[in-house]
Every structure is written in C-alpha cells, then in structure tokens.
Amino acid sequence: MNQTISQTKPKSLLYLDGVSVSFDGFKALNSLSFVIEPGELRAIIGPNGAGKTTMMDIITGKTRPDEGQVFFKGDIDLTQRDEAEIANLGIGRKFQKPTVFESHTIWDNLELALNRRRGVFPTLFYRLTADDRARIEEILSTVRLSARRDDLAANLSHGQKQWLEIGMLLAQEPELLLVDEPVAGMTDAETAETAVLLKEIARTRSVVVVEHDMGFIRELGVKVTCLAEGSVLAEGSIDFVSSDAKVIENYLGR
Amino acid sequence: MYRILQTLLITLCLLVSVHVTGLRAADDLAALVATLGTAKLSELDDRIDALARSGDARVIPVLEALGEGNLYTRKADGSVFLTTEKGASLVLLDPLSGAEIGEAAKGDIQKIKVNNSVRRAVRSALSGLTLFSTDTSARLKAAQSMRQTPNADALEAIETALAAEKDATVRKTLDEARAVTLLISDRSDDDKRAAIKTLAESGGREALGVLTSALSSADASLKPDIEAALQQIEQAQVFWNAGQNVWYGLSLGSVLLLAAIGLAITFGVMGIINMAHGEMVMLGAYTTFIVQDVIRTSYPVLFDWSLAIALPLAFLVTGIIGLAIERSVIRFLYGRPLETLLATWGISLILQQSVRSIFGPTNREVGNPSWMAGAFELGGLTITWNRMWIIVFALAVFAALLFLLKRTSMGLKMRAVTQNRRMASSMGIRTPLVDALTFALGSGIAGMAGVALSQIDNVSPNLGQGYIIDSFMVVVFGGVGNLWGTLVGAFSLGILNKFLEPYAGAVLGKILVLVLIILFIQKKPRGLFALKGRAVEA
Amino acid sequence: MITSFLFKNLDRGIIVVVAILLGLAVAIPALNLLTAPDHPFHVPTYLVSLFGKYLTYALLALALDLVWGFCGILSLGHAAFFALGGYAMGMYLMRQIGARGSYGNPLLPDFMVFLNWKELPWFWQGFDMFWFAALMVVLVPGLLAFVFGWFAFRSRVNGVYLSIITQAMTYALLLAFFRNDMGFGGNNGLTDFKDILGFNIQAQTTRAALFAASAVTLASCLVLTTAIVRSKYGKVLVAVRDAESRTRFLGYRVEHIKLFAFTVSAMMAGIAGALYVPQVGIINPGEFEPGNSIEVVIWTAVGGRGTLIGPIVGAILVNGGKSIFTAAFPEFWLFALGGLFVFVTLFLPKGVVGTVSAYLARRKAQGRAADADKLVAEPMAAE
C-alpha cells in the first residue's frame, strides 16, 4: 500500500500519508492516507467525528498534524505553511456553515475573492480592470446572482449564500477545491443544481466534497472515500462502498 | 594554681547561686545585701557580682539605687536601706521588700560611695540579672540585648543562665549571646571556634556583623574559620532572602488570586470582560468599613468578629449588585464582548463616583482585628498574620469554588456552558439563568476579596482600579475555562513580580512582567491552561 | 496614482465635512484675530485653543475608528500613541526653551538640572530640530504599534484578549513615564513651553495658527482614511472584521492587513498628540491613564463606529458636553460619562451618525421601492 502511494506521489495533486492528530488525547485522525489526482472529483463520507473536517483543517493549514506528510502537487509540504500561503498555492475551501462577508455587497465579496495580488499595497492601490469586471460578471451568472450584485450578502437566503461562497471559490481559481457539506439545508431542486455546478467546476480542477447526503453523492457519480475514526475505511465507487460491510456497520446502518 | 582556685571559686559561686535562686533565696539575699553597707569600695565589685548571681529580680532596685548613689547605710549598724525624703528626716525602706522600717535623721545615715568601676559593675550586673528573671519574656529580652551589645564581663552570667534555662527560644538566644560574648572575651581559640560555629549556624544579619567585626581583631589562626562562617551565613541569607521573596510572592499571588478568580469565572463561562470587577472589590472593602463602623459605635466587643460578619454581607451586597447589572445591562449584550467591555466600564465609572459622593474621595479607616495584627518568625522569615490569613482565605475560596464547579449541579451547568453554550442550551440548561448566577457569583467573590484587601490596602474609591489590570493579566496568563490556570497564573505572576523587584525595582519589575506576558501569549495565545480542540474555535 | 487614490472615493458627506473643517480653519482664526473683543462674533483665544483641542481629540477618535470600526480591533492603547506623539512634540518644545528655564541651563531642561544630570540623554538628541521631532511624532508611535501589532497579530490574539493586552501596554507605559529616571520629567511631565518654530506659544496668533493646523490636519487625515477604507484594502479590512478566517482562507495575510491599519492609526494618533500638546501647554504621564484610552472608544461609539464622520462628531459632542458639564456640575460628570457608555452600547450601537445615515438610507430605499417594478423589468446596467 505504502509503496503504491510513494509511486503515485510525483503525479498526484494532493498526497496525505500517515497523518495523525489528536486533541487532548482524542485521536481525530489516525494515520490517514489518501491521494487526489489532478482533475479528480472525490466525495468523502463518514459518520460524525470521523475526522472529515479535521482532515480539511490539516490540508488548509488551520491545524498542524502531530505526524504524517501532506504534499501538494508532489513536492509542496503543506504542513509547513499557514492558511494564507496554502490558499495562494491554489487550495480553496468552503466551510460547513456558509461564511461570506455579510456587510459587503455580493459584487465586493467576489472582488475580494478574485485571484489577484493580496498584499497590503496591491490592494490599497487596486483598480478594477475590464478583465476583472468581466470575470466577476461571469461568475455572477454562473452562480445565478447577477440580479443581486449590489445587495448586501447578509440579505441572501441560506442557499444563495452557499452559492455565493462557491462563486467566491471560483473567483479564487484554485487547483483544488475542498467543499464541506455544500447542500446542507438546500431544497431538492437546489441540491440537484449544486451537483451540476460542482461537476462543471470539476472539469477544470480537482474537487473534494464532504457530504452526508447519499442521494447527492449518487448524483455526482464519482469515487467515494469513507472515513471512520480518523482513517480510511473503504474507497471506490458509490455502489462498492455502500455495499461494504464495515461501511454499513459504521456509517450507513442497516 | 591561681587558675584552679578561680575555677573552683566560680564553681562554688555557681552552686551557691543555683541554690540561692532555687531554695532559700530570701534570707541569703538579705544577708548579701547587708554586706554592701560594710564593704570597702574595692570589695563592692565582688559583692555586686554575688548579688547578680542570685538571679533574683528583687535585687534589681537595690543595684539600681546603688548605681545612682541612692543606697544608704546606717552609721550605727551598717545595715542598708532605700530611702524617701520626709521633711528633715528620711523614711527608711527595706531594700528587698520595699517595706517601711522607720525614720532616721539625715546625719545618721550615709550614702554608700561608688566610683565608675562600681557603676560599670552595676550596669553589667543589672543586664545579667534579668537573665534569671522568672518572666520568660524578660529573660528573652535580656538575652537579646546581651546578644546585641556583648560585654565580656557578662559571659559567666550568661553561661550560668544558659545552664539553668529551660525555654528553648531563650536558650537559643542565650547560646547566641554566649557565642557573641565569647568572641570578644579572652577564652581559648578552641572555645572561640565553637562560638563561631554556633554563630554560623544561627545566621542572620547580627551574626554577620559580629563576625565581620571579629574578623579584623581576631587571631590569624581564627581568620579562616571566621571567613568560612561568614560565607556560610551569607549563603543562608541568600536562601532566606529567596524564601522571603517567595513568601511575598505568595502573598501577592493570593491577592491576585482573590481579585482574579471571580473575573476568571465570568470570563470563562460568559466570554465577557467585566471592567466593573474592580469596583466590586472596592464595594466589598467599603462593606467592611460600614460593618466596622457600626461595630465601633454600637458593639465594640464584636470588633474581632467584624471580618466574619463582613464576609457574607459583602458577598450578598456585591452579588446582588452584580445580578442587577447582569439583568439590566449585560444580558442585552451577549455575543458582543467588546460592547460588554465598554458598558461595564461605564458602570465602573458610575459605581466609583457613587462611592466618592457617599463616602468622600479620601481613604477610609479599616482596622485589623487582633488576630490579623502582628507577625511571627519562621526560620529567617518574618510572616505577618494578615498576609498569612489572606493566603489561607484565598486558598479556601479557591477550594470552595472548585467544589462548587466540580461537585454541584450548578457547577456542572456552568462548566457545560463554558465548553459549549449552544449544546448546553439544547440540553435544556437555562443558559440565561446560568449566566445571571455566574455573574452574581463572580461579583460576590470580588466582594469577599474586597473584605480581605481592606486589611492590607487603602480603602478608597480607586481601590479596584489598582487590581483590575493585574487580574486581567492573571486571567490572560492562566487561560480561560480552568480554575487551576487562575491559581497557577496568580501565584506565578506574584512570585515573578517579587523576584524581579529587588533587581529591577517595583515599577520596572511590573513593566517587565507585563512585557513578559505579552511575549508569553505569543507562544500560548490562550494562556497556560487553555481549552483545546474544536470547541474553542466557535 | 496617489491623487486618484486619495480623491476618487470621496462622497458628498466627506467632502462637506472636509469643506467645513477647512472653512473653520479660516473662520475661527479670523473671528479671533480680526474682530474686536466686544464684537458679537468674536471668538476669545481660550475658546480657539479649546476648539483646537477638540479637533485633536477628533483626530484621535478617527484614528481609533480605522482599526475598531473597520477592522474590529478594539485598541485600548490609543491614548498611549497619542501621548507618545505628544511627548515627542513636548521634547521639541522643551529644547526650544533653551537658557530661559528657571535654572538657565542652555542645554538641559529644568527637570534634568533638578535631578543633577550632567548631560543630555541620547534619546533627547536631535529634538531641538523641528523636522526631527515631527518625524518622531509619527515614527515612535508607529514603531511601537508595528512591533506590538506584529507580535499580537502574528499569534492571532483577538477580541477582548487584544483589548486587554493593549491596555496592559498602556499601563506599562504609564508606570514607565512616571519614573523620574526615564528622563521624561516624571510625574510633572513636560511643561512651561515658550516657543514653537520661533513663535511665542502663548501669542494669540500662534494659538490661531495651531487651531488652523489642527483643522487642516484633521481634514487631510479624513481624506486619507476615506481613501484607505474605500479602497480594496479597506474592503479586506471589513472582511477581516466580519469573518477573519474566511479572509485567511481566501489567501489574505490577515496579520499584515491588520498591522498596516494599526500602524497607520497609531501614527495618526501620534500626530493628534503632537497638535494637542502645544495647545494645552503640558504633557504628563496622566495621558497614559487606561481610562483615557477607553474614553476615546466612547467618543467613537457615540459618533458611530465604522462611519468616518462619526468619530469626529462624537469626539466634539462628548468633549463639548464634558466642558459644559464639568463647569456646571463637576461631581456629576462621571455619572454622565458612565451612563453614556451604557446608553450608547445598549441603545445606540451605530452611534449618532450611523443611526441617522441608516434612517436616511431607509427613506431612500422606500422612495426607490416605488420604482421597483420598472427596475425588475429592465436589465441592470453594468457597473
């Protein structure tokens, strides 16, 4: 197993090997290893406390692992970098609870997310160019918020906030997108549309989706990884995983 | 030969004096006193010595009178009297009992003549005499004075007294006095070495002084011993100084603990900073003032109980005020900790000004009950009772609070809210009630802290201001959500402060501590004992 | 680039306030100098200095608003930056006294002669030159804020923790400046100033000029602050205030963003202090009192945090009130101030300016609602 992973390391986009982390004696991740290929759309399922969010925290630099390796694009060691650096390397993250800048307009939210130089002075003297304008317009129509561009983000519905956040991630132009429960609290119609949106996004970049909604995952129709107690329980197609005895026992229930 | 005789004589004298003090004191003493009248000037020294050895306190007025030239003898029979004037004649008093014996014309009696040498003998005898007093504290005092101003002539008296002494404290002091005296006497070098050893073991500034002065005059053969002893004492002093600093640090730490612990609870449970916390301390101190005022005017006998009465009252008063503040202001500001900080600051201004308007801006007098006053010695440490009791009290409050948090249902609820407010709320805990009671509890503890602080600090409207920043530092340093953090934080900051003070001065020491804390939270932004895990992020 | 940076985002409100400030910079000195003392519009000199003092307070509040209102950093240390700027100016003014002090020492200020010092400490060197002192007015508070902020923001000290730590910093400075051997005049501070730039500091014309300088500086800083908060950087500031970790995951170095605002704000506070000292004639360690810093917060809150005009209005309102109040009922001022803290946090969280502008915006929105049908029918014009 280990050998195959080290062989795939140079090509893989994201590479986790033997990652462990514990909080006050509780092992949130227990020697977790898995690999994401460039352009891949991957779904991650697992019961509460399986370590899904902690895994995202590790990848995005919010939490440092106690041991193990995390590499991006083969040789960039993510454990040595902080959130901002990792974001600038091209890893975007959507939180479980939609977090947008509520006292900014939708337009400003996207402008802030746009992948431009983010230092103090570049932002201080930033001027909106025609290119940037066009890019924001494009994303606005992708996430279907063109008509509300001048509204404050605080006034959006829950589903719209989720979409705005996805739009912000698009503006960030990441190579790898981590999406935590994107359809929580959405209507069925919104869920279906979100699946389409994510598949569209995955055409140009890698996406990792953490979700509980099995219907949504079936709709995505991609490789699934099931986590439990901080390590990988099973990996494969949705049908393969959902028929795995351990997965049924740990997560799906009978 | 002469020496042997002398030794014999001394031994004899010792035996006699022991007998004298022990058994048939009165008769022999009277006889001794009577010999003063007939003695020649050159014999007086010996007689005085003999009297002194009697160790009887009644000899003291006789010797005093002799020294001042007020002891008389009747020309007719050579008997000895004290006198008081009565017209042309003198009233004669028995020198030992002070009873009137009769009268005499001035011409019939004469003063016993003394010279400087006799006076000196009297003085040294007098200081030696109290060594044999039946009053332990008088003996201690005498021994201390002999240790302070050693007199080689008194050496034998000291040794006599030492042999008879039963009280351990007095013995120790006498032993030291003997050593000090011996060093300036003409005893053998071996004796002196032993004395140096005694002094080295007793330590202290006085021994240091004695040995230093002895160093210049001592034999070359003794010098290394003295130097070694000096070094030993200095080392011991470093040790005791460190001990004293620890003690001061503990004392400061207990004060900080008292002031900070209520703050830590409200901050931990409710996530808010109560800037009026210092004013709660101040109100507690003023409650003590009022209680003592009432007691002084109406029930003076209860004064020693004033603190016991003030404690629950202060807890109630400040607890109720805290509850009122929570219900009227703070509960509208949950989730907005910075606004809470501002509002409570406003409240603190109002409380300060109210107290200033009612009680005036100056310090009010709060007294120490008798059991809070004074000090005692522990090894090389001086420990004042009020500091001691405040440490005990702070630890007691800490223990009580720990018990409340760990063993009662209220405590369980408070801990639940500290760790996860939303979850606690959905488990059916009435978080607003917990908040209100927590705030009242925190304020009440501040009030009790005020009672304690009234014993060591000026009670003025600004009392609380002096503690608020330090208490915050304790909370920040110790970490939120864990009482042990507050305990460790308070005592380590207290001790650190007191250890820095001798090197940097009080003000610079404090600045250094503040800077150190600012640097410390670089490493641990949530304090020493922070909660960990995902719950913290919310 | 700079001009467009400074002026492209000015809106009508800001322009009006800047115009008023510039108008005052001319009008008040004119009314003071050109009218006779019995003229109905005459402004007495003491009022000129008093108004000048208010304007420096307004600048301090504006500086605080940049970090608190827009970035959510509740600094309880701004009075310290103000005082440091004031001390830098005070040191220049002390050096200007020269041999006219009570001890007549041409080099050493009186308090050093009194302490029996023989030579000028190294940190007093250069303060005889105005340009150097002026540089220090911004550099010293700026450097302190930079170092302090670098440590604090890097380790993600936030919220009330940060407030408490800034308060501790102020307190440490207070203790330090009270010490005689610090070399800043100890308890008494620096006072008995004679000249500024060769002009008698007591003279009516100098006072009028200082007022005008305060007004112009405040107006310039208002323009600068507006430019900062309306730039993309300003939007990032607000983003940090509202959702710090989101901003971080977007790739912004939050600590740099905060550090810049904090440092600029401290520099502005230092300038305010430097203008304050010659107008009140003294600077002493009392300016470091932690209470002073919190008072600045309430000026900002009263006017409206997160608005640019608010802190200016708030500082002038509260201090004007204080002047009137302390003259009429001195013992009640603290009650009033304390009550103001509670009232504003409970009932006026947006402050005066914020509440008024929210009200105006609502009225405008209602007016627009009438045309709503038309808007929906037409596609929205691009920005």
mmCIF file of C-alpha atoms in Angstrom, chain C residues 92-201:
data_model
loop_
_atom_site.group_PDB
_atom_site.id
_atom_site.type_symbol
_atom_site.label_atom_id
_atom_site.label_comp_id
_atom_site.label_asym_id
_atom_site.label_seq_id
_atom_site.Cartn_x
_atom_site.Cartn_y
_atom_site.Cartn_z
ATOM 1 C CA TYR C 92 10.966 69.684 20.968
ATOM 2 C CA LEU C 93 9.210 72.437 22.907
ATOM 3 C CA MET C 94 11.410 71.782 25.952
ATOM 4 C CA ARG C 95 14.543 72.101 23.868
ATOM 5 C CA GLN C 96 13.210 75.401 22.469
ATOM 6 C CA ILE C 97 13.135 76.867 25.989
ATOM 7 C CA GLY C 98 16.937 76.899 25.945
ATOM 8 C CA ALA C 99 18.502 79.067 28.620
ATOM 9 C CA ARG C 100 15.205 80.670 29.606
ATOM 10 C CA GLY C 101 14.391 77.911 32.137
ATOM 11 C CA SER C 102 14.483 78.614 35.881
ATOM 12 C CA TYR C 103 17.977 77.164 36.085
ATOM 13 C CA GLY C 104 19.139 78.930 32.958
ATOM 14 C CA ASN C 105 20.892 75.858 31.585
ATOM 15 C CA PRO C 106 21.195 76.344 27.823
ATOM 16 C CA LEU C 107 21.140 72.621 27.052
ATOM 17 C CA LEU C 108 19.345 70.738 29.809
ATOM 18 C CA PRO C 109 15.636 71.139 30.588
ATOM 19 C CA ASP C 110 14.910 72.250 34.146
ATOM 20 C CA PHE C 111 13.914 68.850 35.473
ATOM 21 C CA MET C 112 17.254 67.367 34.398
ATOM 22 C CA VAL C 113 19.160 70.125 36.145
ATOM 23 C CA PHE C 114 16.998 69.460 39.177
ATOM 24 C CA LEU C 115 17.857 65.756 39.035
ATOM 25 C CA ASN C 116 21.502 66.785 38.841
ATOM 26 C CA TRP C 117 22.038 65.309 35.399
ATOM 27 C CA LYS C 118 25.150 66.472 33.661
ATOM 28 C CA GLU C 119 24.416 65.842 30.029
ATOM 29 C CA LEU C 120 21.530 65.358 27.703
ATOM 30 C CA PRO C 121 20.433 61.691 27.402
ATOM 31 C CA TRP C 122 20.931 60.206 23.934
ATOM 32 C CA PHE C 123 17.208 59.996 23.260
ATOM 33 C CA TRP C 124 16.870 63.745 23.681
ATOM 34 C CA GLN C 125 19.386 64.387 20.924
ATOM 35 C CA GLY C 126 18.009 65.915 17.780
ATOM 36 C CA PHE C 127 14.787 67.165 19.332
ATOM 37 C CA ASP C 128 15.997 70.739 19.033
ATOM 38 C CA MET C 129 15.207 70.421 15.319
ATOM 39 C CA PHE C 130 11.552 70.618 14.412
ATOM 40 C CA TRP C 131 11.784 68.289 11.448
ATOM 41 C CA PHE C 132 13.346 65.600 13.613
ATOM 42 C CA ALA C 133 10.704 65.974 16.317
ATOM 43 C CA ALA C 134 7.974 65.906 13.688
ATOM 44 C CA LEU C 135 9.433 62.705 12.306
ATOM 45 C CA MET C 136 9.495 61.174 15.774
ATOM 46 C CA VAL C 137 5.874 62.205 16.308
ATOM 47 C CA VAL C 138 4.869 59.647 13.684
ATOM 48 C CA LEU C 139 7.774 57.213 13.951
ATOM 49 C CA VAL C 140 7.718 56.464 17.654
ATOM 50 C CA PRO C 141 4.010 55.584 17.941
ATOM 51 C CA GLY C 142 4.181 53.915 14.549
ATOM 52 C CA LEU C 143 7.151 51.785 15.539
ATOM 53 C CA LEU C 144 5.598 50.795 18.852
ATOM 54 C CA ALA C 145 2.357 49.865 17.104
ATOM 55 C CA PHE C 146 4.273 47.954 14.469
ATOM 56 C CA VAL C 147 6.302 45.907 16.933
ATOM 57 C CA PHE C 148 3.399 45.352 19.282
ATOM 58 C CA GLY C 149 0.998 44.545 16.479
ATOM 59 C CA TRP C 150 3.499 42.279 14.783
ATOM 60 C CA PHE C 151 3.679 40.146 17.916
ATOM 61 C CA ALA C 152 -0.007 40.284 18.718
ATOM 62 C CA PHE C 153 -1.464 39.703 15.257
ATOM 63 C CA ARG C 154 1.035 37.030 14.330
ATOM 64 C CA SER C 155 -0.058 34.909 17.250
ATOM 65 C CA ARG C 156 -3.697 35.696 16.471
ATOM 66 C CA VAL C 157 -4.532 37.471 19.680
ATOM 67 C CA ASN C 158 -8.082 38.604 19.079
ATOM 68 C CA GLY C 159 -11.113 40.269 20.564
ATOM 69 C CA VAL C 160 -11.088 41.060 24.236
ATOM 70 C CA TYR C 161 -7.681 39.438 24.648
ATOM 71 C CA LEU C 162 -6.201 42.008 22.339
ATOM 72 C CA SER C 163 -8.045 44.813 24.119
ATOM 73 C CA ILE C 164 -6.670 43.701 27.457
ATOM 74 C CA ILE C 165 -3.148 43.377 26.124
ATOM 75 C CA THR C 166 -3.236 46.849 24.603
ATOM 76 C CA GLN C 167 -4.468 48.117 27.933
ATOM 77 C CA ALA C 168 -1.573 46.395 29.676
ATOM 78 C CA MET C 169 0.812 48.046 27.225
ATOM 79 C CA THR C 170 -0.640 51.458 28.065
ATOM 80 C CA TYR C 171 -0.399 50.702 31.745
ATOM 81 C CA ALA C 172 3.241 49.668 31.430
ATOM 82 C CA LEU C 173 3.987 52.939 29.632
ATOM 83 C CA LEU C 174 2.124 54.866 32.312
ATOM 84 C CA LEU C 175 4.295 53.309 35.008
ATOM 85 C CA ALA C 176 7.426 53.889 32.974
ATOM 86 C CA PHE C 177 6.745 57.553 32.297
ATOM 87 C CA PHE C 178 6.029 58.197 35.961
ATOM 88 C CA ARG C 179 9.624 57.276 36.749
ATOM 89 C CA ASN C 180 11.977 60.205 37.086
ATOM 90 C CA ASP C 181 14.972 58.329 35.742
ATOM 91 C CA MET C 182 13.187 57.617 32.470
ATOM 92 C CA GLY C 183 14.180 61.149 31.544
ATOM 93 C CA PHE C 184 10.771 62.492 30.578
ATOM 94 C CA GLY C 185 10.128 64.697 33.567
ATOM 95 C CA GLY C 186 8.472 62.005 35.701
ATOM 96 C CA ASN C 187 5.287 62.919 37.452
ATOM 97 C CA ASN C 188 5.273 66.526 36.260
ATOM 98 C CA GLY C 189 5.850 65.744 32.631
ATOM 99 C CA LEU C 190 6.940 68.482 30.260
ATOM 100 C CA THR C 191 5.577 71.988 30.537
ATOM 101 C CA ASP C 192 6.427 75.735 30.694
ATOM 102 C CA PHE C 193 6.883 75.834 26.941
ATOM 103 C CA LYS C 194 7.978 79.126 25.366
ATOM 104 C CA ASP C 195 8.262 78.957 21.591
ATOM 105 C CA ILE C 196 7.204 76.824 18.687
ATOM 106 C CA LEU C 197 9.110 77.360 15.422
ATOM 107 C CA GLY C 198 10.294 80.654 16.817
ATOM 108 C CA PHE C 199 6.810 81.976 17.637
ATOM 109 C CA ASN C 200 5.677 82.652 21.186
ATOM 110 C CA ILE C 201 3.433 79.740 22.108
#
